[in-house]
Coordinates of C-alpha atoms and ligand atoms in Angstrom, one line a residue:
M1302 CA -24.6 101.3 -145.6
F1303 CA -24.7 99.4 -148.9
P1304 CA -24.0 101.1 -152.2
G1305 CA -27.0 102.9 -153.6
A1306 CA -29.1 102.3 -150.4
D1307 CA -29.2 106.1 -149.6
E1308 CA -30.6 106.9 -153.0
Y1309 CA -33.6 104.6 -152.4
G1310 CA -33.9 105.4 -148.7
V1311 CA -33.5 101.7 -147.7
E1312 CA -32.1 101.1 -144.3
V1313 CA -31.3 97.6 -143.4
D1314 CA -30.0 96.5 -140.0
V1315 CA -27.0 94.2 -140.3
D1316 CA -25.5 93.5 -136.9
A1317 CA -21.7 93.3 -136.8
D1318 CA -21.7 90.5 -134.2
E1319 CA -24.1 88.5 -136.3
V1320 CA -21.8 88.9 -139.3
D1321 CA -18.9 87.6 -137.1
R1322 CA -21.1 84.7 -135.9
L1323 CA -21.9 83.7 -139.5
L1324 CA -18.3 83.9 -140.6
S1325 CA -17.6 81.0 -138.2
V1326 CA -20.5 78.8 -139.2
G1327 CA -19.9 75.6 -141.1
P1328 CA -21.8 72.4 -142.1
D1329 CA -21.5 71.0 -138.5
D1330 CA -23.5 73.9 -137.1
V1331 CA -26.7 73.4 -139.0
E1332 CA -29.5 70.8 -139.0
K1333 CA -30.2 68.6 -141.9
P1334 CA -33.8 69.1 -143.2
Q1335 CA -36.3 66.2 -143.3
S1336 CA -37.3 66.7 -146.9
V1337 CA -36.6 68.7 -150.1
S1338 CA -39.2 70.3 -152.4
F1339 CA -39.3 71.4 -156.0
S1340 CA -41.8 73.1 -158.3
R1341 CA -42.7 72.0 -161.8
N1342 CA -42.5 74.9 -164.1
V1343 CA -42.4 76.2 -167.6
F1344 CA -39.9 79.0 -168.3
V1345 CA -41.2 81.9 -170.4
P1346 CA -38.4 84.3 -171.5
L1347 CA -40.7 87.2 -172.6
T1348 CA -37.8 89.3 -173.9
T1349 CA -34.1 89.1 -174.3
A1350 CA -33.7 92.9 -174.1
C1351 CA -32.2 94.2 -170.8
R1352 CA -31.1 97.6 -169.6
Y1353 CA -28.2 96.1 -167.7
T1354 CA -25.1 94.2 -168.8
C1355 CA -24.0 92.0 -165.9
T1356 CA -20.7 90.5 -166.9
Y1357 CA -21.7 87.0 -165.8
C1358 CA -24.9 86.9 -167.9
T1359 CA -25.4 85.2 -171.2
Y1360 CA -29.1 85.8 -171.3
Y1361 CA -29.5 89.3 -172.8
D1362 CA -29.2 90.4 -176.5
V1363 CA -27.8 93.8 -177.5
P1364 CA -30.0 96.5 -178.9
G1365 CA -31.1 95.7 -182.5
Q1366 CA -31.1 92.0 -181.9
A1367 CA -33.5 91.5 -179.0
T1368 CA -36.6 89.5 -179.3
L1369 CA -40.1 89.7 -177.7
M1370 CA -42.4 86.7 -177.5
S1371 CA -45.9 87.2 -178.9
L1372 CA -48.9 86.3 -176.6
D1373 CA -49.6 83.4 -179.0
E1374 CA -46.1 82.0 -178.4
V1375 CA -46.7 82.5 -174.6
R1376 CA -50.0 80.6 -174.9
D1377 CA -48.3 77.8 -176.7
V1378 CA -45.5 77.3 -174.2
V1379 CA -47.7 77.6 -171.1
R1380 CA -50.2 75.2 -172.6
M1381 CA -47.4 72.7 -173.2
G1382 CA -46.4 73.2 -169.6
A1383 CA -49.9 72.7 -168.2
D1384 CA -50.3 69.6 -170.3
A1385 CA -47.0 68.2 -168.8
G1386 CA -48.4 68.7 -165.3
C1387 CA -46.6 72.0 -164.4
T1388 CA -48.1 74.3 -161.9
E1389 CA -45.8 77.4 -162.4
A1390 CA -45.3 79.8 -165.3
L1391 CA -41.8 81.3 -164.6
F1392 CA -41.5 84.8 -166.2
T1393 CA -37.9 85.7 -166.0
F1394 CA -36.3 88.0 -168.5
G1395 CA -34.2 91.2 -169.0
D1396 CA -34.7 94.2 -166.7
E1397 CA -37.0 96.7 -168.3
P1398 CA -35.3 97.6 -171.6
D1399 CA -34.2 101.2 -172.0
D1400 CA -34.7 103.5 -175.0
R1401 CA -31.8 101.8 -176.9
Y1402 CA -34.1 98.9 -177.7
T1403 CA -36.2 100.7 -180.3
E1404 CA -37.3 97.3 -181.8
I1405 CA -38.9 96.2 -178.5
H1406 CA -40.6 99.6 -177.9
R1407 CA -41.9 99.7 -181.4
Q1408 CA -43.3 96.2 -181.1
L1409 CA -44.9 96.8 -177.7
D1410 CA -46.5 100.0 -179.1
E1411 CA -47.8 98.2 -182.1
W1412 CA -49.4 95.5 -179.9
G1413 CA -50.9 98.3 -177.7
Y1414 CA -48.8 98.0 -174.5
D1415 CA -47.1 100.9 -172.6
D1416 CA -44.1 98.9 -171.5
I1417 CA -42.8 95.5 -170.8
L1418 CA -44.5 95.3 -167.4
D1419 CA -47.8 96.1 -168.9
Y1420 CA -47.2 93.3 -171.4
L1421 CA -46.1 91.0 -168.6
A1422 CA -49.5 91.5 -166.9
A1423 CA -51.1 90.3 -170.1
A1424 CA -48.8 87.3 -170.3
C1425 CA -49.6 86.4 -166.7
E1426 CA -53.3 86.4 -167.6
V1427 CA -52.6 84.0 -170.4
A1428 CA -50.8 81.7 -168.0
L1429 CA -53.7 81.8 -165.5
D1430 CA -56.2 81.1 -168.3
E1431 CA -54.2 78.0 -169.3
G1432 CA -54.2 76.7 -165.7
L1433 CA -50.8 77.8 -164.3
L1434 CA -49.7 80.1 -161.4
P1435 CA -47.4 82.9 -162.5
H1436 CA -44.1 83.5 -160.7
S1437 CA -42.5 86.7 -162.2
N1438 CA -38.9 87.9 -161.9
P1439 CA -38.7 90.9 -164.2
G1440 CA -35.8 92.4 -162.2
D1441 CA -35.9 95.6 -160.2
L1442 CA -39.4 97.1 -159.6
T1443 CA -40.8 100.0 -157.7
R1444 CA -43.6 99.5 -155.2
E1445 CA -46.2 100.8 -157.7
Q1446 CA -45.0 98.4 -160.3
L1447 CA -45.1 95.5 -157.9
A1448 CA -48.6 96.5 -156.7
D1449 CA -49.8 96.4 -160.4
L1450 CA -48.5 92.9 -160.9
A1451 CA -49.5 91.5 -157.5
P1452 CA -53.0 90.4 -158.4
L1453 CA -51.6 88.2 -161.2
N1454 CA -48.8 86.5 -159.5
A1455 CA -48.7 83.7 -156.9
S1456 CA -45.2 84.8 -155.9
M1457 CA -42.5 87.0 -157.4
G1458 CA -38.7 87.2 -157.1
V1459 CA -35.5 89.1 -157.6
M1460 CA -32.0 87.9 -156.7
L1461 CA -30.3 90.4 -154.3
E1462 CA -27.1 88.9 -155.9
T1463 CA -24.9 90.7 -153.3
T1464 CA -24.8 93.8 -151.2
A1465 CA -21.2 94.4 -152.4
D1466 CA -20.2 96.8 -155.2
V1467 CA -18.7 94.2 -157.5
D1468 CA -17.0 94.7 -160.9
A1469 CA -19.5 92.2 -162.4
H1470 CA -22.1 95.0 -162.0
A1471 CA -19.7 97.8 -163.1
G1472 CA -20.5 100.3 -165.9
N1473 CA -23.1 103.1 -166.1
R1474 CA -26.0 100.7 -166.5
R1475 CA -25.9 98.4 -163.6
K1476 CA -27.6 96.7 -160.8
T1477 CA -27.0 98.4 -157.4
P1478 CA -27.5 96.8 -154.0
G1479 CA -29.7 99.7 -153.0
Q1480 CA -32.1 99.2 -155.8
R1481 CA -32.2 95.4 -155.3
L1482 CA -32.9 95.9 -151.6
N1483 CA -35.5 98.5 -152.5
T1484 CA -37.3 95.9 -154.7
I1485 CA -37.3 93.3 -151.9
R1486 CA -38.6 95.9 -149.5
A1487 CA -41.3 97.0 -151.9
A1488 CA -42.4 93.3 -152.3
G1489 CA -42.8 93.2 -148.5
E1490 CA -44.8 96.4 -148.4
V1491 CA -47.3 95.2 -151.0
G1492 CA -47.4 91.7 -149.3
M1493 CA -46.1 89.6 -152.1
P1494 CA -44.7 86.1 -151.3
F1495 CA -41.1 86.5 -152.5
T1496 CA -38.0 84.6 -153.7
T1497 CA -34.6 86.2 -153.5
G1498 CA -31.1 85.0 -153.1
I1499 CA -27.4 85.5 -153.5
L1500 CA -25.1 84.8 -156.5
V1501 CA -21.9 83.2 -155.2
G1502 CA -18.5 83.8 -157.0
I1503 CA -19.0 87.2 -158.6
G1504 CA -16.2 88.9 -156.7
E1505 CA -17.8 89.2 -153.3
S1506 CA -16.0 88.4 -150.0
W1507 CA -17.1 86.0 -147.2
R1508 CA -18.1 89.1 -145.2
D1509 CA -20.2 90.3 -148.2
R1510 CA -22.0 86.9 -148.3
A1511 CA -22.8 87.1 -144.5
E1512 CA -24.0 90.7 -144.9
S1513 CA -26.2 89.9 -147.9
L1514 CA -27.9 87.1 -146.1
L1515 CA -28.5 89.3 -143.0
A1516 CA -29.9 92.1 -145.1
I1517 CA -32.4 89.6 -146.5
R1518 CA -33.2 88.4 -143.0
D1519 CA -33.8 91.9 -141.8
L1520 CA -36.3 92.7 -144.6
H1521 CA -38.0 89.3 -144.0
E1522 CA -38.3 90.1 -140.3
R1523 CA -40.1 93.3 -141.1
Y1524 CA -42.7 91.9 -143.6
G1525 CA -42.6 88.1 -143.4
H1526 CA -42.8 87.8 -147.2
V1527 CA -39.6 85.9 -148.1
Q1528 CA -40.4 82.2 -148.9
E1529 CA -37.0 81.1 -150.1
V1530 CA -33.5 82.2 -150.5
I1531 CA -31.5 80.9 -153.5
V1532 CA -27.8 80.2 -153.0
Q1533 CA -26.8 80.2 -156.6
N1534 CA -23.2 79.5 -157.7
V1535 CA -22.1 81.4 -160.8
V1536 CA -21.3 79.2 -163.8
P1537 CA -19.0 80.0 -166.7
N1538 CA -20.6 80.5 -170.1
E1539 CA -19.6 81.7 -173.6
R1540 CA -19.6 85.3 -172.4
S1541 CA -17.7 85.0 -169.2
D1542 CA -15.2 82.8 -167.5
F1543 CA -16.1 83.2 -163.8
E1544 CA -14.7 80.3 -161.8
R1545 CA -17.4 78.0 -160.4
P1546 CA -17.2 78.1 -156.6
S1547 CA -15.9 74.8 -155.1
I1548 CA -18.2 72.4 -153.3
E1549 CA -16.5 73.3 -150.0
T1550 CA -17.3 77.0 -150.6
M1551 CA -20.9 76.1 -151.5
R1552 CA -21.2 73.9 -148.4
R1553 CA -20.1 76.8 -146.2
V1554 CA -22.3 79.4 -147.9
V1555 CA -25.4 77.2 -147.7
S1556 CA -24.7 76.6 -144.0
M1557 CA -24.3 80.3 -143.5
A1558 CA -27.7 80.9 -145.2
R1559 CA -29.3 78.3 -143.1
A1560 CA -27.9 79.8 -139.9
A1561 CA -28.8 83.3 -140.9
L1562 CA -32.4 82.7 -141.9
P1563 CA -35.5 81.7 -139.8
A1564 CA -36.8 78.2 -140.2
E1565 CA -39.8 79.2 -142.3
V1566 CA -37.6 80.5 -145.1
S1567 CA -36.4 77.7 -147.4
V1568 CA -32.8 77.5 -148.7
Q1569 CA -32.8 76.6 -152.4
V1570 CA -30.0 75.5 -154.7
P1571 CA -30.6 75.0 -158.4
P1572 CA -29.9 71.3 -159.1
N1573 CA -28.8 72.0 -162.7
L1574 CA -25.9 74.3 -161.5
S1575 CA -24.8 72.8 -158.2
E1576 CA -24.1 69.4 -156.6
A1577 CA -27.3 69.5 -154.8
A1578 CA -27.0 66.1 -153.1
S1579 CA -23.9 67.3 -151.3
L1580 CA -25.6 70.4 -150.0
V1581 CA -28.7 69.0 -148.4
D1582 CA -26.9 68.3 -145.1
C1583 CA -25.9 72.0 -145.0
G1584 CA -29.5 73.0 -144.9
V1585 CA -30.9 72.9 -148.5
D1586 CA -34.6 72.1 -148.4
D1587 CA -35.6 73.2 -151.8
L1588 CA -34.5 72.5 -155.4
G1589 CA -36.4 75.4 -157.0
G1590 CA -38.4 75.4 -160.2
V1591 CA -37.5 72.5 -162.5
S1592 CA -38.9 72.2 -166.0
P1593 CA -39.9 69.0 -167.8
V1594 CA -40.5 71.0 -171.0
T1595 CA -38.3 74.1 -171.3
D1596 CA -34.6 75.0 -170.8
D1597 CA -33.1 77.2 -168.1
Y1598 CA -32.8 80.1 -170.5
V1599 CA -30.5 82.0 -168.0
N1600 CA -28.0 79.1 -168.0
P1601 CA -28.9 77.2 -171.2
D1602 CA -25.7 75.1 -171.1
Y1603 CA -27.0 73.4 -167.9
A1604 CA -29.9 71.0 -168.5
W1605 CA -32.6 70.3 -165.9
P1606 CA -32.3 67.0 -164.1
A1607 CA -35.2 64.6 -164.8
L1608 CA -37.6 63.9 -162.1
Q1609 CA -35.9 60.6 -161.4
E1610 CA -32.6 62.5 -160.8
L1611 CA -34.4 64.7 -158.2
A1612 CA -35.6 61.6 -156.5
D1613 CA -32.0 60.3 -156.6
I1614 CA -30.7 63.6 -155.0
A1615 CA -33.1 63.2 -152.2
D1616 CA -32.3 59.5 -151.8
E1617 CA -28.6 60.1 -151.7
A1618 CA -29.1 62.8 -149.1
G1619 CA -31.4 60.5 -147.1
V1620 CA -34.5 62.8 -147.2
S1621 CA -37.9 62.7 -148.9
L1622 CA -38.9 64.6 -152.0
H1623 CA -42.1 66.5 -152.5
E1624 CA -43.6 68.7 -155.1
R1625 CA -44.8 72.2 -154.1
L1626 CA -46.6 75.1 -155.8
P1627 CA -44.6 78.3 -156.8
V1628 CA -46.1 79.8 -153.7
Y1629 CA -45.4 78.2 -150.3
E1630 CA -48.1 76.6 -148.2
R1631 CA -48.1 79.2 -145.5
F1632 CA -49.2 81.9 -147.9
L1633 CA -52.3 80.0 -149.1
P1634 CA -55.8 80.8 -147.8
S1635 CA -55.9 79.0 -144.5
E1636 CA -59.4 77.6 -143.7
D1637 CA -60.6 74.1 -144.6
S1638 CA -59.2 72.6 -147.8
A1639 CA -55.7 73.0 -149.2
V1640 CA -56.7 76.4 -150.7
G1641 CA -59.4 77.4 -148.2
T1642 CA -63.0 78.6 -148.8
G1643 CA -63.2 82.0 -147.2
D1644 CA -63.0 85.4 -148.9
E1645 CA -60.0 86.6 -146.9
C1646 CA -56.5 85.8 -147.9
E1647 CA -53.7 87.9 -146.5
W1648 CA -51.3 87.2 -149.3
L1649 CA -53.0 86.1 -152.5
R1650 CA -55.4 88.2 -154.6
G1651 CA -58.6 87.4 -156.4
P1652 CA -57.3 86.0 -159.8
I1653 CA -54.8 83.7 -158.0
V1654 CA -57.2 82.4 -155.5
E1655 CA -59.8 81.9 -158.2
R1656 CA -57.3 79.9 -160.3
L1657 CA -56.6 77.7 -157.3
R1658 CA -60.3 77.1 -156.7
T1659 CA -61.4 76.6 -160.3
D1660 CA -63.2 73.3 -160.8
D1661 CA -61.3 72.1 -163.8
V1662 CA -58.4 69.7 -164.5
H1663 CA -55.8 72.3 -163.8
G1664 CA -57.4 73.5 -160.6
E1665 CA -57.5 69.8 -159.5
R1666 CA -53.8 69.5 -160.2
L1667 CA -52.9 72.7 -158.3
R1668 CA -55.0 71.6 -155.3
S1669 CA -53.4 68.1 -155.3
V1670 CA -49.9 69.6 -155.2
A1671 CA -51.1 72.0 -152.4
R1672 CA -52.4 69.0 -150.4
G1673 CA -49.0 67.2 -151.0
D1674 CA -50.5 64.2 -152.7
G1675 CA -47.4 62.3 -153.6
P1676 CA -44.1 63.7 -154.8
L1677 CA -44.0 62.4 -158.3
S1678 CA -47.6 62.0 -159.2
V1679 CA -48.3 63.7 -162.5
P1680 CA -51.6 63.2 -164.3
D1681 CA -51.3 61.6 -167.7
Q1682 CA -51.4 64.4 -170.3
A1683 CA -54.2 66.7 -168.9
N1684 CA -57.1 66.1 -171.1
R1685 CA -58.2 69.5 -172.5
T1686 CA -61.6 68.3 -173.6
Q1687 CA -62.5 67.7 -170.0
S1688 CA -61.5 71.2 -168.9
Ligands
FO1_1249 O1 -34.6 78.3 -164.2 C1 -34.3 79.1 -163.4 N1 -35.1 79.5 -162.5 C2 -34.9 80.5 -161.6 N2 -35.8 80.9 -160.7 C3 -37.0 80.2 -160.6 C4 -37.2 79.5 -159.2 O2 -36.4 78.4 -159.1 C5 -38.7 79.1 -159.0 O3 -39.5 79.9 -159.9 C6 -39.1 79.5 -157.6 O4 -38.6 78.5 -156.7 C7 -40.6 79.5 -157.4 O5 -41.2 78.2 -157.5 C8 -35.6 82.1 -160.0 C9 -36.7 82.7 -159.4 C10 -36.5 83.9 -158.8 O6 -37.6 84.5 -158.2 C11 -35.3 84.6 -158.8 C12 -34.2 84.0 -159.4 C13 -34.4 82.8 -160.1 C14 -33.3 82.2 -160.8 C15 -33.6 81.2 -161.7 C16 -32.7 80.7 -162.7 O7 -31.5 81.2 -162.8 N3 -33.1 79.7 -163.5
5AD1250 C1 -32.0 84.9 -162.8 C2 -30.7 84.9 -162.0 O1 -29.7 84.1 -162.7 C3 -28.5 84.4 -162.2 N1 -27.4 84.3 -163.2 C4 -27.2 85.0 -164.3 N2 -26.1 84.6 -164.9 C5 -25.6 83.5 -164.2 C6 -24.5 82.7 -164.3 N3 -23.6 82.8 -165.3 N4 -24.3 81.7 -163.4 C7 -25.2 81.5 -162.4 N5 -26.3 82.3 -162.2 C8 -26.5 83.3 -163.1 C9 -28.6 85.8 -161.6 O2 -28.5 85.7 -160.2 C10 -30.0 86.3 -162.0 O3 -30.6 87.1 -161.0
SF4_1251 S1 -28.6 89.0 -165.1 FE1 -30.6 89.9 -165.5 S2 -30.2 92.1 -165.3 FE2 -28.2 91.1 -165.5 S3 -27.8 91.3 -167.7 FE3 -28.7 89.3 -167.3 S4 -30.9 89.7 -167.8 FE4 -29.9 91.6 -167.5

């Protein structure tokens, strides 16, 4: 069983024969997708405080130096995103800061919030109010924490990273495979469309990669909630000198991911970190969230490609490009229009469905993306006086 799995009572079924099968899979064994998708997002790094210290990470600040965005700042950035035609507010930040971050706890207390997740809920409400669909990745969560955030998120995510016990997660405050798997399972239990993935090049073996992908498949087979699996290559930064995996390595891991996962689960690579055009024929069918207005705060040295570059990636790979919402189509309410009319939706809760159906300029935009009205169509600056 994987490290830490006992502690959380997570049992995942990883078949040894399947691991062996995946170890022999390469680019010739998978089908090329017909199209690739992406989502237009605005990145909201709520806090730079984090209870962990992953050695590959340049995102977090040490206690005493961490920052917390105010809700006014959140509103400014999501509004800018909505005006630029984005559909997604991406809330990704440090895992729930521990007691060492007195500055963060003091500030949250002063603003009247119990903890960072309570504050995240308020930030999601701001994003919805400004016309965007929240996708939150605040790190590891319990089922109760996920259930509290579920009504305010179109989808959520956490990278499994790896099922292996790697030095990159060493130390007494660290990610454990058991806790990550527990988070992915909890998302399934509450019925939350979910993004997860593996980080490639942090000291894991080929066998670990195969096992990680099969662990994700097993949890998806139980709950049906995994919408996409990110195959993310580690990149060096000013804090760490991890070697970037070669393109041959990435082609083989992406092929493995495609061969491991059922067809309804997308395989994503981030186009700012990887040579995406050379990975499409290995099964990549999604380029993730791309922002016209904010940096990738997790990997700030790696700029987002412009929309034209995404079109070029698709062209070079010989597939079409289309824009999607942060939640994949199969989780949307099903009857009639792109976002349905009935009261029943298996996956999305009231505030999200209401946002999708609101009769304003942002609702129009979300519905047009849901209908698949043209890959690169962005309205001219959304006119607020009309909304
Ligand atoms: O800009 C980034 N977006 C990241 N995203 C955003 C992601 O590309 C999109 O939000 C999803 O595709 C949903 O549309 C993540 C989302 C997750 O749920 C989990 C991990 C990541 C990782 C990153 C990342 O490193 N940088
Ligand atoms: C948000 C996600 O970003 C990834 N992440 C963190 N640091 C790096 C890095 N140096 N290179 C690539 N990905 C990274 C982790 O997988 C995390 O879960
Ligand atoms: S990757 Fe996430 S959990 Fe790890 S140190 Fe960075 S912010 Fe914290």
